[in-house]
């Protein structure tokens, strides 16, 4: 379906599609096997200006919006979610600076993120604070012109690979979620180290590591916004970035659908291509319909979120929830259409299915998304009543 993209959007789609086809597809299986971080592909994305899509021009970006980034993420995701999440996680890490950073912070950090010279990462989750993001225990204590950070962040995408980290830590324990603050921490700061790369079911080439802070002293000017705004910064960041997870879901669904349809056209059983069987056609029809519905919702929400609208939590959660559930279903059914071959590593769909699972978990589990949607409905209808 034609979504009537602008010329710029078509150009972004084309370049990301080309990177997916020419640079990612040939190496994705090996990257999955070796768990090697896709450094070279990140450089290529940087040369193609993809990291700067939604960063204002005065900070070296293209000055475009959320939908434009979403288009790039979708295309990269058709080939490999491990690569696309490494790309997207830099955008996630940049959001706190983009949304709440002051002029000095934006001028200092955004140009290197926009050019892809430096990757960013976002540090919120801890061992005992996943869905319950307000339960984080990492502390930041003011000491003269510095803050001293102590604690451990867990499962941080781009951990160890990124140079710039936006980290949420508690500055006032007595205030709960209102006692959290957001900080910028640079790789190489004394007292800041990384855990080992996690060995994962899917998105294996992406880097997932602990961030360890041991008396890590950072300049006080690295505080983003004000003390006490950390939970808000984190929640708004997630509101903005969840359509990107949806785009990952749409992309991997499209990738899996392509493999499944092409396989069904070629695979003969009972004397005919299996696509001739209605049982197979119906599966493919559902896969295609849900992928298109997820895409339409993702584009609409990305456009809305990027418009500066305030009430974005509900729709942002909806698109992440829907597109990630679709991705799990479509990739699982792609494996089913390929049958025994689908279960083998010679075909890409088993990897797509393993990769897709994380979409229902990270950036807030789909149960949390339903909580966010439910809470918004309660508020909305109470207002109307
Ligand atoms: N935008 C702005 N403010 C928000 C917000 C949002 N989207 N969501 C919550 N807040 C505010 C609330 O208004 C509340 O403020 P006050 O204390 O001033 O009333 C405060 O934040 C706490 O909100 P709430 O009580 O709803 O927080 P909970 O502890 O119940 O948690 C959920 C809310 C579950 C929605 C949140 O913790 C969450 O999103 N968890 C998942 C985290 C996640 O996505 N992790 C992935 C890791 S990062 S890749």
Short mmCIF file of C-alpha atoms and ligand atoms in Angstrom, two decimals:
data_model
loop_
_atom_site.label_atom_id
_atom_site.label_comp_id
_atom_site.label_asym_id
_atom_site.label_seq_id
_atom_site.Cartn_x
_atom_site.Cartn_y
_atom_site.Cartn_z
CA UNK A 1 0.00 0.00 0.00
CA UNK A 2 1.23 3.50 -0.78
CA UNK A 3 1.60 5.59 2.37
CA UNK A 4 2.39 8.65 0.28
CA UNK A 5 5.82 9.26 1.72
CA UNK A 6 7.63 12.48 0.95
CA UNK A 7 10.69 12.37 -1.31
CA UNK A 8 12.93 12.50 1.78
CA UNK A 9 11.07 9.58 3.35
CA UNK A 10 11.36 7.57 0.14
CA UNK A 11 15.09 8.29 0.06
CA UNK A 12 15.47 7.11 3.68
CA UNK A 13 13.49 3.96 2.90
CA UNK A 14 15.58 3.26 -0.19
CA UNK A 15 18.97 3.71 1.50
CA UNK A 16 17.96 1.66 4.55
CA UNK A 17 16.56 -1.05 2.27
CA UNK A 18 19.81 -1.12 0.32
CA UNK A 19 21.87 -1.43 3.53
CA UNK A 20 19.56 -4.23 4.68
CA UNK A 21 19.82 -6.15 1.41
CA UNK A 22 23.47 -5.61 0.58
CA UNK A 23 25.21 -5.28 3.94
CA UNK A 24 23.07 -7.06 6.53
CA UNK A 25 21.49 -10.07 4.82
CA UNK A 26 24.86 -11.56 3.72
CA UNK A 27 26.28 -11.48 7.28
CA UNK A 28 23.28 -11.87 9.59
CA UNK A 29 23.64 -15.61 10.07
CA UNK A 30 27.31 -15.31 10.96
CA UNK A 31 26.67 -12.39 13.30
CA UNK A 32 24.00 -14.45 15.04
CA UNK A 33 26.38 -17.38 15.39
CA UNK A 34 29.41 -15.40 16.59
CA UNK A 35 27.46 -12.75 18.54
CA UNK A 36 29.81 -10.20 17.04
CA UNK A 37 28.64 -6.59 17.37
CA UNK A 38 27.86 -5.12 13.90
CA UNK A 39 30.38 -2.28 14.12
CA UNK A 40 30.91 -2.04 10.36
CA UNK A 41 27.18 -1.84 9.65
CA UNK A 42 26.77 0.87 12.29
CA UNK A 43 29.48 2.83 10.45
CA UNK A 44 27.59 2.39 7.18
CA UNK A 45 24.38 3.64 8.84
CA UNK A 46 26.37 6.63 10.06
CA UNK A 47 27.73 7.38 6.57
CA UNK A 48 24.15 7.21 5.28
CA UNK A 49 23.15 9.83 7.92
CA UNK A 50 20.55 7.49 9.43
CA UNK A 51 21.53 8.22 13.06
CA UNK A 52 20.76 11.91 12.55
CA UNK A 53 17.30 11.58 11.02
CA UNK A 54 15.38 13.02 13.98
CA UNK A 55 18.16 15.21 15.39
CA UNK A 56 17.76 18.95 14.64
CA UNK A 57 19.93 20.39 11.90
CA UNK A 58 21.74 22.75 14.28
CA UNK A 59 23.16 19.65 15.99
CA UNK A 60 24.23 17.98 12.77
CA UNK A 61 21.08 15.97 12.09
CA UNK A 62 18.50 16.00 9.32
CA UNK A 63 15.85 17.69 11.46
CA UNK A 64 13.16 15.18 10.54
CA UNK A 65 10.74 13.30 12.80
CA UNK A 66 9.76 10.08 14.49
CA UNK A 67 8.05 8.63 11.41
CA UNK A 68 11.19 9.16 9.37
CA UNK A 69 13.29 7.23 11.89
CA UNK A 70 10.60 4.56 12.04
CA UNK A 71 10.93 4.02 8.28
CA UNK A 72 14.66 3.37 8.62
CA UNK A 73 14.20 1.02 11.59
CA UNK A 74 11.56 -1.00 9.72
CA UNK A 75 13.81 -1.52 6.71
CA UNK A 76 16.85 -2.57 8.76
CA UNK A 77 14.60 -4.92 10.75
CA UNK A 78 13.46 -6.80 7.64
CA UNK A 79 17.01 -8.16 7.53
CA UNK A 80 18.11 -8.48 11.16
CA UNK A 81 16.72 -7.30 14.48
CA UNK A 82 20.11 -7.52 16.20
CA UNK A 83 21.43 -4.89 13.81
CA UNK A 84 18.32 -2.71 13.85
CA UNK A 85 18.16 -2.65 17.66
CA UNK A 86 21.80 -1.60 17.86
CA UNK A 87 20.89 1.29 15.60
CA UNK A 88 17.62 2.11 17.39
CA UNK A 89 19.11 1.86 20.90
CA UNK A 90 21.40 4.76 20.08
CA UNK A 91 18.30 6.83 19.35
CA UNK A 92 16.79 5.66 22.63
CA UNK A 93 19.92 6.77 24.50
CA UNK A 94 19.81 10.14 22.75
CA UNK A 95 16.16 10.88 23.58
CA UNK A 96 16.72 12.17 27.15
CA UNK A 97 19.22 14.71 25.77
CA UNK A 98 17.03 15.54 22.79
CA UNK A 99 13.90 15.98 24.91
CA UNK A 100 15.27 17.47 28.13
CA UNK A 101 18.94 18.36 27.61
CA UNK A 102 20.13 21.98 27.85
CA UNK A 103 21.89 23.81 25.06
CA UNK A 104 25.39 22.84 26.23
CA UNK A 105 24.46 19.17 26.52
CA UNK A 106 22.82 19.14 23.10
CA UNK A 107 25.77 20.88 21.41
CA UNK A 108 28.27 18.63 23.16
CA UNK A 109 26.65 15.24 22.56
CA UNK A 110 24.11 15.29 19.73
CA UNK A 111 26.45 15.99 16.78
CA UNK A 112 28.53 12.86 17.47
CA UNK A 113 25.36 10.79 17.90
CA UNK A 114 23.86 12.24 14.70
CA UNK A 115 26.95 11.37 12.66
CA UNK A 116 27.17 7.87 14.12
CA UNK A 117 30.69 8.65 15.36
CA UNK A 118 29.47 7.75 18.85
CA UNK A 119 26.68 5.38 19.82
CA UNK A 120 24.41 6.16 22.74
CA UNK A 121 22.60 3.87 25.20
CA UNK A 122 19.87 4.24 27.80
CA UNK A 123 20.34 2.88 31.33
CA UNK A 124 17.18 2.42 33.36
CA UNK A 125 16.66 -1.30 34.12
CA UNK A 126 18.24 -2.98 37.14
CA UNK A 127 18.19 -6.55 38.45
CA UNK A 128 15.28 -5.74 40.77
CA UNK A 129 13.68 -2.97 38.75
CA UNK A 130 12.38 -4.10 35.36
CA UNK A 131 8.66 -3.48 34.95
CA UNK A 132 8.78 -1.66 38.28
CA UNK A 133 11.03 1.05 36.90
CA UNK A 134 10.38 3.24 39.93
CA UNK A 135 12.20 0.67 42.08
CA UNK A 136 15.73 1.46 40.84
CA UNK A 137 18.48 1.59 43.47
CA UNK A 138 21.43 3.14 41.66
CA UNK A 139 22.25 6.33 43.54
CA UNK A 140 23.70 9.67 42.54
CA UNK A 141 24.96 11.79 45.44
CA UNK A 142 25.84 15.44 44.95
CA UNK A 143 29.36 16.28 46.06
CA UNK A 144 30.40 19.84 45.30
CA UNK A 145 30.51 20.23 41.53
CA UNK A 146 30.00 16.52 40.93
CA UNK A 147 27.63 13.64 41.37
CA UNK A 148 28.93 10.27 42.56
CA UNK A 149 27.13 7.27 41.08
CA UNK A 150 26.92 3.82 42.66
CA UNK A 151 24.90 0.84 41.44
CA UNK A 152 24.44 -1.55 38.56
CA UNK A 153 22.22 -1.29 35.49
CA UNK A 154 21.25 -4.54 33.83
CA UNK A 155 20.60 -5.68 30.23
CA UNK A 156 21.56 -2.39 28.67
CA UNK A 157 21.44 -2.51 24.88
CA UNK A 158 24.65 -1.11 23.34
CA UNK A 159 26.29 -1.50 26.77
CA UNK A 160 30.05 -1.42 26.30
CA UNK A 161 29.75 -0.37 22.64
CA UNK A 162 28.22 3.05 23.22
CA UNK A 163 30.27 6.07 24.23
CA UNK A 164 27.40 8.12 25.66
CA UNK A 165 25.02 6.78 28.33
CA UNK A 166 21.88 8.39 29.69
CA UNK A 167 21.37 6.88 33.10
CA UNK A 168 18.55 7.14 35.64
CA UNK A 169 19.64 7.20 39.29
CA UNK A 170 18.11 8.07 42.64
CA UNK A 171 19.08 11.45 44.09
CA UNK A 172 16.49 11.43 46.89
CA UNK A 173 15.46 8.06 48.30
CA UNK A 174 12.63 9.52 50.36
CA UNK A 175 10.69 10.68 47.29
CA UNK A 176 10.24 7.41 45.37
CA UNK A 177 9.80 7.93 41.63
CA UNK A 178 10.03 11.70 42.17
CA UNK A 179 13.50 11.23 43.68
CA UNK A 180 15.03 9.92 40.44
CA UNK A 181 17.22 12.01 38.16
CA UNK A 182 18.73 11.55 34.71
CA UNK A 183 22.45 11.89 33.95
CA UNK A 184 24.87 11.67 31.06
CA UNK A 185 27.82 9.37 31.69
CA UNK A 186 30.65 8.98 29.22
CA UNK A 187 32.45 5.72 28.59
CA UNK A 188 35.93 5.91 30.06
CA UNK A 189 34.84 7.80 33.19
CA UNK A 190 36.68 6.41 36.21
CA UNK A 191 34.46 4.07 38.22
CA UNK A 192 32.30 3.16 35.22
CA UNK A 193 32.76 -0.37 33.86
CA UNK A 194 30.80 -3.07 32.02
CA UNK A 195 29.69 -6.62 32.69
CA UNK A 196 30.24 -9.44 30.20
CA UNK A 197 28.20 -9.55 27.00
CA UNK A 198 25.01 -11.51 27.70
CA UNK A 199 24.45 -14.75 25.76
CA UNK A 200 20.90 -14.39 24.45
CA UNK A 201 18.20 -16.42 22.70
CA UNK A 202 17.86 -13.84 19.93
CA UNK A 203 19.23 -10.49 18.75
CA UNK A 204 22.52 -12.19 19.59
CA UNK A 205 24.84 -9.82 17.77
CA UNK A 206 23.48 -6.85 19.72
CA UNK A 207 25.41 -5.93 22.85
CA UNK A 208 23.60 -6.40 26.16
CA UNK A 209 25.72 -5.68 29.21
CA UNK A 210 25.61 -4.46 32.77
CA UNK A 211 26.70 -0.90 33.49
CA UNK A 212 28.61 -0.89 36.78
CA UNK A 213 29.09 2.36 38.73
CA UNK A 214 31.55 2.29 41.62
CA UNK A 215 32.10 5.74 43.09
CA UNK A 216 31.83 7.07 39.57
CA UNK A 217 32.27 10.82 39.69
CA UNK A 218 30.64 12.84 36.91
CA UNK A 219 30.40 16.63 36.52
CA UNK A 220 27.22 18.14 37.99
CA UNK A 221 26.49 19.70 34.58
CA UNK A 222 25.76 16.16 33.31
CA UNK A 223 22.44 16.25 35.18
CA UNK A 224 19.66 16.30 32.57
CA UNK A 225 16.84 18.71 33.42
CA UNK A 226 16.46 19.00 37.21
CA UNK A 227 16.84 16.67 40.17
CA UNK A 228 13.64 14.68 40.59
CA UNK A 229 12.78 14.68 36.87
CA UNK A 230 14.43 11.32 36.14
CA UNK A 231 11.32 9.14 36.13
CA UNK A 232 9.53 11.63 33.93
CA UNK A 233 12.52 11.77 31.55
CA UNK A 234 12.53 7.96 31.42
CA UNK A 235 8.79 7.63 30.82
CA UNK A 236 8.74 10.30 28.10
CA UNK A 237 11.76 8.69 26.48
CA UNK A 238 9.92 5.38 26.36
CA UNK A 239 6.76 7.05 25.06
CA UNK A 240 8.80 8.46 22.19
CA UNK A 241 10.77 5.33 21.42
CA UNK A 242 8.11 2.61 21.60
CA UNK A 243 6.92 3.22 18.01
CA UNK A 244 10.50 2.23 17.10
CA UNK A 245 9.94 -1.18 18.69
CA UNK A 246 6.74 -1.42 16.68
CA UNK A 247 8.77 -0.64 13.54
CA UNK A 248 11.12 -3.48 14.46
CA UNK A 249 8.05 -5.73 14.67
CA UNK A 250 6.74 -4.60 11.30
CA UNK A 251 10.15 -5.09 9.70
CA UNK A 252 10.78 -8.59 11.00
CA UNK A 253 7.20 -9.55 10.06
CA UNK A 254 7.79 -8.33 6.52
CA UNK A 255 11.09 -10.22 6.37
CA UNK A 256 9.45 -13.44 7.56
CA UNK A 257 6.45 -13.05 5.25
CA UNK A 258 8.74 -12.61 2.24
CA UNK A 259 10.60 -15.82 3.07
CA UNK A 260 7.37 -17.73 3.72
CA UNK A 261 5.60 -16.65 0.49
CA UNK A 262 8.66 -17.34 -1.66
CA UNK A 263 9.16 -20.73 -0.05
CA UNK A 264 5.48 -21.65 -0.49
CA UNK A 265 5.70 -20.78 -4.20
CA UNK A 266 8.65 -23.11 -4.70
CA UNK A 267 8.01 -25.99 -2.34
CA UNK A 268 6.13 -28.82 -4.03
CA UNK A 269 4.12 -31.43 -2.14
CA UNK A 270 1.34 -33.69 -3.45
CA UNK A 271 2.33 -32.61 -6.96
CA UNK A 272 1.88 -28.86 -6.61
CA UNK A 273 3.43 -25.78 -4.97
CA UNK A 274 2.17 -25.62 -1.38
CA UNK A 275 0.95 -22.05 -1.93
CA UNK A 276 -1.84 -23.69 -3.95
CA UNK A 277 -3.25 -25.19 -0.74
CA UNK A 278 -5.86 -23.05 0.93
CA UNK A 279 -4.53 -24.02 4.37
CA UNK A 280 -1.22 -22.34 3.49
CA UNK A 281 -2.85 -19.40 1.68
CA UNK A 282 -4.96 -18.62 4.73
CA UNK A 283 -1.92 -18.57 6.96
CA UNK A 284 -0.12 -16.24 4.56
CA UNK A 285 -3.22 -14.06 4.23
CA UNK A 286 -3.43 -13.58 8.00
CA UNK A 287 0.30 -12.90 8.21
CA UNK A 288 0.10 -10.27 5.45
CA UNK A 289 -3.06 -8.63 6.86
CA UNK A 290 -1.67 -8.33 10.38
CA UNK A 291 1.68 -7.04 9.13
CA UNK A 292 -0.10 -4.33 7.11
CA UNK A 293 -2.34 -3.41 10.06
CA UNK A 294 0.72 -3.17 12.32
CA UNK A 295 2.47 -1.01 9.73
CA UNK A 296 -0.50 1.36 9.33
CA UNK A 297 -0.82 1.77 13.11
CA UNK A 298 2.93 2.26 13.50
CA UNK A 299 3.12 4.98 10.84
CA UNK A 300 0.04 6.75 12.22
CA UNK A 301 1.34 6.67 15.79
CA UNK A 302 4.89 7.66 14.80
CA UNK A 303 3.46 10.65 12.93
CA UNK A 304 1.32 11.60 15.95
CA UNK A 305 4.11 11.11 18.48
CA UNK A 306 6.43 13.21 16.31
CA UNK A 307 3.86 16.01 16.04
CA UNK A 308 4.60 17.22 19.56
CA UNK A 309 1.28 15.94 20.91
CA UNK A 310 1.26 15.49 24.68
CA UNK A 311 -1.09 12.53 25.16
CA UNK A 312 1.11 9.94 23.51
CA UNK A 313 1.55 7.25 26.20
CA UNK A 314 -1.54 5.25 25.27
CA UNK A 315 -1.05 5.12 21.50
CA UNK A 316 2.67 4.60 21.86
CA UNK A 317 1.99 1.58 24.08
CA UNK A 318 -0.71 0.34 21.67
CA UNK A 319 1.59 0.31 18.68
CA UNK A 320 4.42 -1.43 20.56
CA UNK A 321 1.99 -4.00 21.94
CA UNK A 322 0.24 -4.71 18.66
CA UNK A 323 3.22 -4.81 16.32
CA UNK A 324 5.32 -6.96 18.64
CA UNK A 325 2.51 -9.48 19.12
CA UNK A 326 2.05 -9.55 15.35
CA UNK A 327 5.79 -10.09 14.89
CA UNK A 328 5.77 -13.08 17.23
CA UNK A 329 2.77 -14.58 15.45
CA UNK A 330 4.02 -13.92 11.93
CA UNK A 331 7.54 -15.22 12.53
CA UNK A 332 6.18 -18.32 14.30
CA UNK A 333 3.84 -19.00 11.39
CA UNK A 334 6.64 -18.42 8.90
CA UNK A 335 8.53 -21.24 10.60
CA UNK A 336 5.35 -23.33 10.34
CA UNK A 337 4.94 -22.66 6.61
CA UNK A 338 8.52 -23.80 6.04
CA UNK A 339 7.91 -26.87 8.24
CA UNK A 340 11.05 -28.83 9.07
CA UNK A 341 13.16 -26.49 6.93
CA UNK A 342 11.88 -23.55 8.93
CA UNK A 343 13.32 -25.11 12.08
CA UNK A 344 16.77 -25.39 10.49
CA UNK A 345 19.39 -22.67 10.53
CA UNK A 346 19.78 -22.76 6.73
CA UNK A 347 16.67 -20.61 6.52
CA UNK A 348 16.42 -17.23 8.26
CA UNK A 349 12.98 -17.68 9.83
CA UNK A 350 14.10 -19.58 12.94
CA UNK A 351 16.38 -16.61 13.76
CA UNK A 352 13.57 -14.17 13.04
CA UNK A 353 11.33 -16.06 15.45
CA UNK A 354 14.00 -16.10 18.17
CA UNK A 355 14.72 -12.43 17.57
CA UNK A 356 11.04 -11.41 17.57
CA UNK A 357 10.45 -12.70 21.10
CA UNK A 358 12.36 -9.82 22.68
CA UNK A 359 9.95 -7.31 21.14
CA UNK A 360 7.25 -8.50 23.55
CA UNK A 361 9.65 -7.99 26.46
CA UNK A 362 11.95 -5.00 26.07
CA UNK A 363 11.03 -1.33 26.43
CA UNK A 364 8.28 -2.52 28.74
CA UNK A 365 6.70 -5.98 28.57
CA UNK A 366 3.44 -6.23 26.69
CA UNK A 367 1.70 -6.72 30.02
CA UNK A 368 3.05 -3.30 31.08
CA UNK A 369 1.86 -1.82 27.77
CA UNK A 370 -1.63 -3.09 28.57
CA UNK A 371 -1.35 -1.50 32.03
CA UNK A 372 -0.42 1.82 30.42
CA UNK A 373 -3.33 1.58 27.97
CA UNK A 374 -5.73 0.52 30.73
CA UNK A 375 -4.65 3.39 33.01
CA UNK A 376 -5.10 5.86 30.13
CA UNK A 377 -8.60 4.54 29.41
CA UNK A 378 -9.60 4.92 33.05
CA UNK A 379 -8.40 8.54 33.07
CA UNK A 380 -9.97 9.32 29.69
CA UNK A 381 -13.40 7.98 30.56
CA UNK A 382 -13.34 9.54 34.05
CA UNK A 383 -12.72 12.91 32.34
CA UNK A 384 -15.61 12.35 29.93
CA UNK A 385 -18.03 11.20 32.65
N1 LIG B 1 4.80 10.42 31.08
C1 LIG B 1 4.93 11.31 32.07
N2 LIG B 1 4.82 10.99 33.37
C2 LIG B 1 4.55 9.71 33.66
C3 LIG B 1 4.39 8.73 32.67
C4 LIG B 1 4.52 9.13 31.32
N3 LIG B 1 4.39 8.27 30.32
N4 LIG B 1 4.13 7.55 33.28
C5 LIG B 1 4.12 7.79 34.59
N5 LIG B 1 4.38 9.09 34.82
C6 LIG B 1 4.46 9.77 36.09
C7 LIG B 1 3.14 9.64 36.85
O1 LIG B 1 2.26 10.68 36.50
C8 LIG B 1 3.59 9.73 38.28
O2 LIG B 1 3.84 11.08 38.62
P1 LIG B 1 3.40 11.67 40.04
O3 LIG B 1 4.23 10.92 41.06
O4 LIG B 1 3.74 13.11 39.92
O5 LIG B 1 1.93 11.38 40.15
C9 LIG B 1 4.94 9.03 38.27
O6 LIG B 1 5.41 9.12 36.92
C10 LIG B 1 4.83 7.58 38.71
O7 LIG B 1 3.85 6.97 37.86
P2 LIG B 1 3.11 5.60 38.23
O8 LIG B 1 2.65 5.67 39.65
O9 LIG B 1 2.13 5.30 37.15
O10 LIG B 1 4.35 4.63 38.17
P3 LIG B 1 4.44 3.10 38.48
O11 LIG B 1 5.56 2.95 39.44
O12 LIG B 1 3.12 2.54 38.81
O13 LIG B 1 4.93 2.50 37.07
C11 LIG B 1 4.82 1.93 34.75
C12 LIG B 1 4.35 2.85 35.88
C13 LIG B 1 4.57 0.50 35.04
C14 LIG B 1 4.01 2.35 33.54
C15 LIG B 1 6.28 2.18 34.48
O14 LIG B 1 7.05 1.88 35.57
C16 LIG B 1 6.82 1.46 33.24
O15 LIG B 1 6.65 1.94 32.12
N6 LIG B 1 7.47 0.31 33.42
C17 LIG B 1 8.14 -0.36 32.35
C18 LIG B 1 9.49 0.21 32.23
C19 LIG B 1 10.13 -0.15 30.97
O16 LIG B 1 9.62 0.09 29.88
N7 LIG B 1 11.32 -0.71 31.07
C20 LIG B 1 12.06 -1.06 29.92
C21 LIG B 1 13.48 -0.76 30.16
S1 LIG B 1 14.02 0.63 29.38
S2 LIG B 1 14.53 -0.07 27.63
#
